[in-house]
Amino acid sequence: MRLGISEAMKAKTKPQAAPAQIAHAVAKGEADLGVFLVNVLIAPGVELAGPFPAELQQELVFTSAVVADSKNAEAAKAFINYLTTPTAAAVIKAKGMNPG
């Protein structure tokens, strides 16, 4: 591991079956620290301490599209357009993600 702490972390690591269970374990005090994608942070009792240094992480990029035979193409396009507005960017950033 690039941080040089893998051996020390083995005894303290408690893998969970699903990302939501990581947040639950931290919120209940069963684990002191959780490492997961930011989108899991909607769990009550969990607070974002901060990201890993940029050189140790990769950005997760979400994309959007509307399928050709969509029955709600206009609504889908409107939603995608909304996601690019300053209002949506503020919400995305407030949730700990980087709008782009």
XYZ file of C-alpha atoms in Angstrom:
100
model
C 0.000 0.000 0.000
C 1.322 3.447 -0.840
C 0.732 4.846 2.644
C 3.009 2.229 4.208
C 0.474 1.249 6.870
C -1.050 -1.924 5.467
C 0.442 -4.262 8.082
C -0.637 -2.059 10.978
C -4.130 -1.744 9.512
C -4.767 -5.478 9.065
C -5.703 -6.002 12.720
C -7.950 -2.938 12.716
C -9.731 -3.563 9.423
C -13.357 -4.723 9.578
C -14.551 -5.303 6.011
C -18.281 -4.899 5.512
C -20.509 -6.584 2.928
C -21.996 -3.337 1.603
C -20.997 0.349 1.688
C -24.017 1.310 3.805
C -22.831 -1.125 6.471
C -19.541 0.781 6.732
C -21.334 3.987 7.661
C -23.619 2.079 10.054
C -20.637 0.496 11.857
C -18.992 3.903 12.313
C -22.231 5.557 13.446
C -22.822 2.796 16.039
C -19.258 3.044 17.343
C -18.319 -0.446 16.146
C -15.523 1.108 14.070
C -13.522 4.282 14.653
C -13.020 5.059 10.988
C -14.656 4.171 7.700
C -13.189 4.430 4.224
C -15.699 4.565 1.393
C -17.033 6.609 -1.474
C -18.424 9.957 -0.420
C -21.933 9.104 -1.622
C -22.328 6.853 1.431
C -22.221 9.880 3.705
C -25.978 10.192 3.814
C -25.922 7.892 6.853
C -27.014 9.507 10.121
C -24.248 9.804 12.687
C -21.422 9.909 10.150
C -19.353 13.017 9.515
C -16.853 13.520 6.696
C -13.361 13.997 8.142
C -11.857 14.764 4.760
C -10.553 13.244 1.553
C -7.366 11.301 1.006
C -4.525 13.319 -0.505
C -5.021 13.812 -4.252
C -2.076 11.571 -5.136
C -3.719 8.651 -3.308
C -7.175 8.776 -4.791
C -8.974 8.753 -8.076
C -11.974 10.903 -8.838
C -15.179 9.039 -9.532
C -16.874 10.668 -12.498
C -20.599 10.298 -13.029
C -21.999 10.751 -16.518
C -25.531 11.072 -17.783
C -27.413 10.267 -20.951
C -30.926 9.865 -22.235
C -31.787 6.624 -23.990
C -32.982 7.017 -27.566
C -36.456 5.589 -26.970
C -37.085 7.270 -23.610
C -40.723 8.026 -22.865
C -39.616 10.982 -20.725
C -36.735 12.351 -22.780
C -37.563 16.008 -22.159
C -37.775 15.516 -18.392
C -34.501 13.582 -18.424
C -32.804 16.322 -20.448
C -34.168 18.961 -18.089
C -32.786 17.066 -15.101
C -29.376 16.693 -16.736
C -29.377 20.413 -17.554
C -30.322 21.208 -13.948
C -27.327 19.225 -12.690
C -25.040 21.709 -14.470
C -26.528 24.800 -12.771
C -24.843 26.734 -9.959
C -27.722 25.747 -7.655
C -27.124 22.047 -8.218
C -23.346 22.522 -7.988
C -23.794 24.101 -4.546
C -25.831 21.121 -3.335
C -23.359 18.637 -4.791
C -20.458 20.438 -3.132
C -22.346 20.662 0.202
C -22.675 16.857 0.096
C -18.896 16.483 -0.142
C -18.562 15.873 -3.858
C -16.847 17.887 -6.572
C -19.249 19.189 -9.191
C -17.887 19.239 -12.658
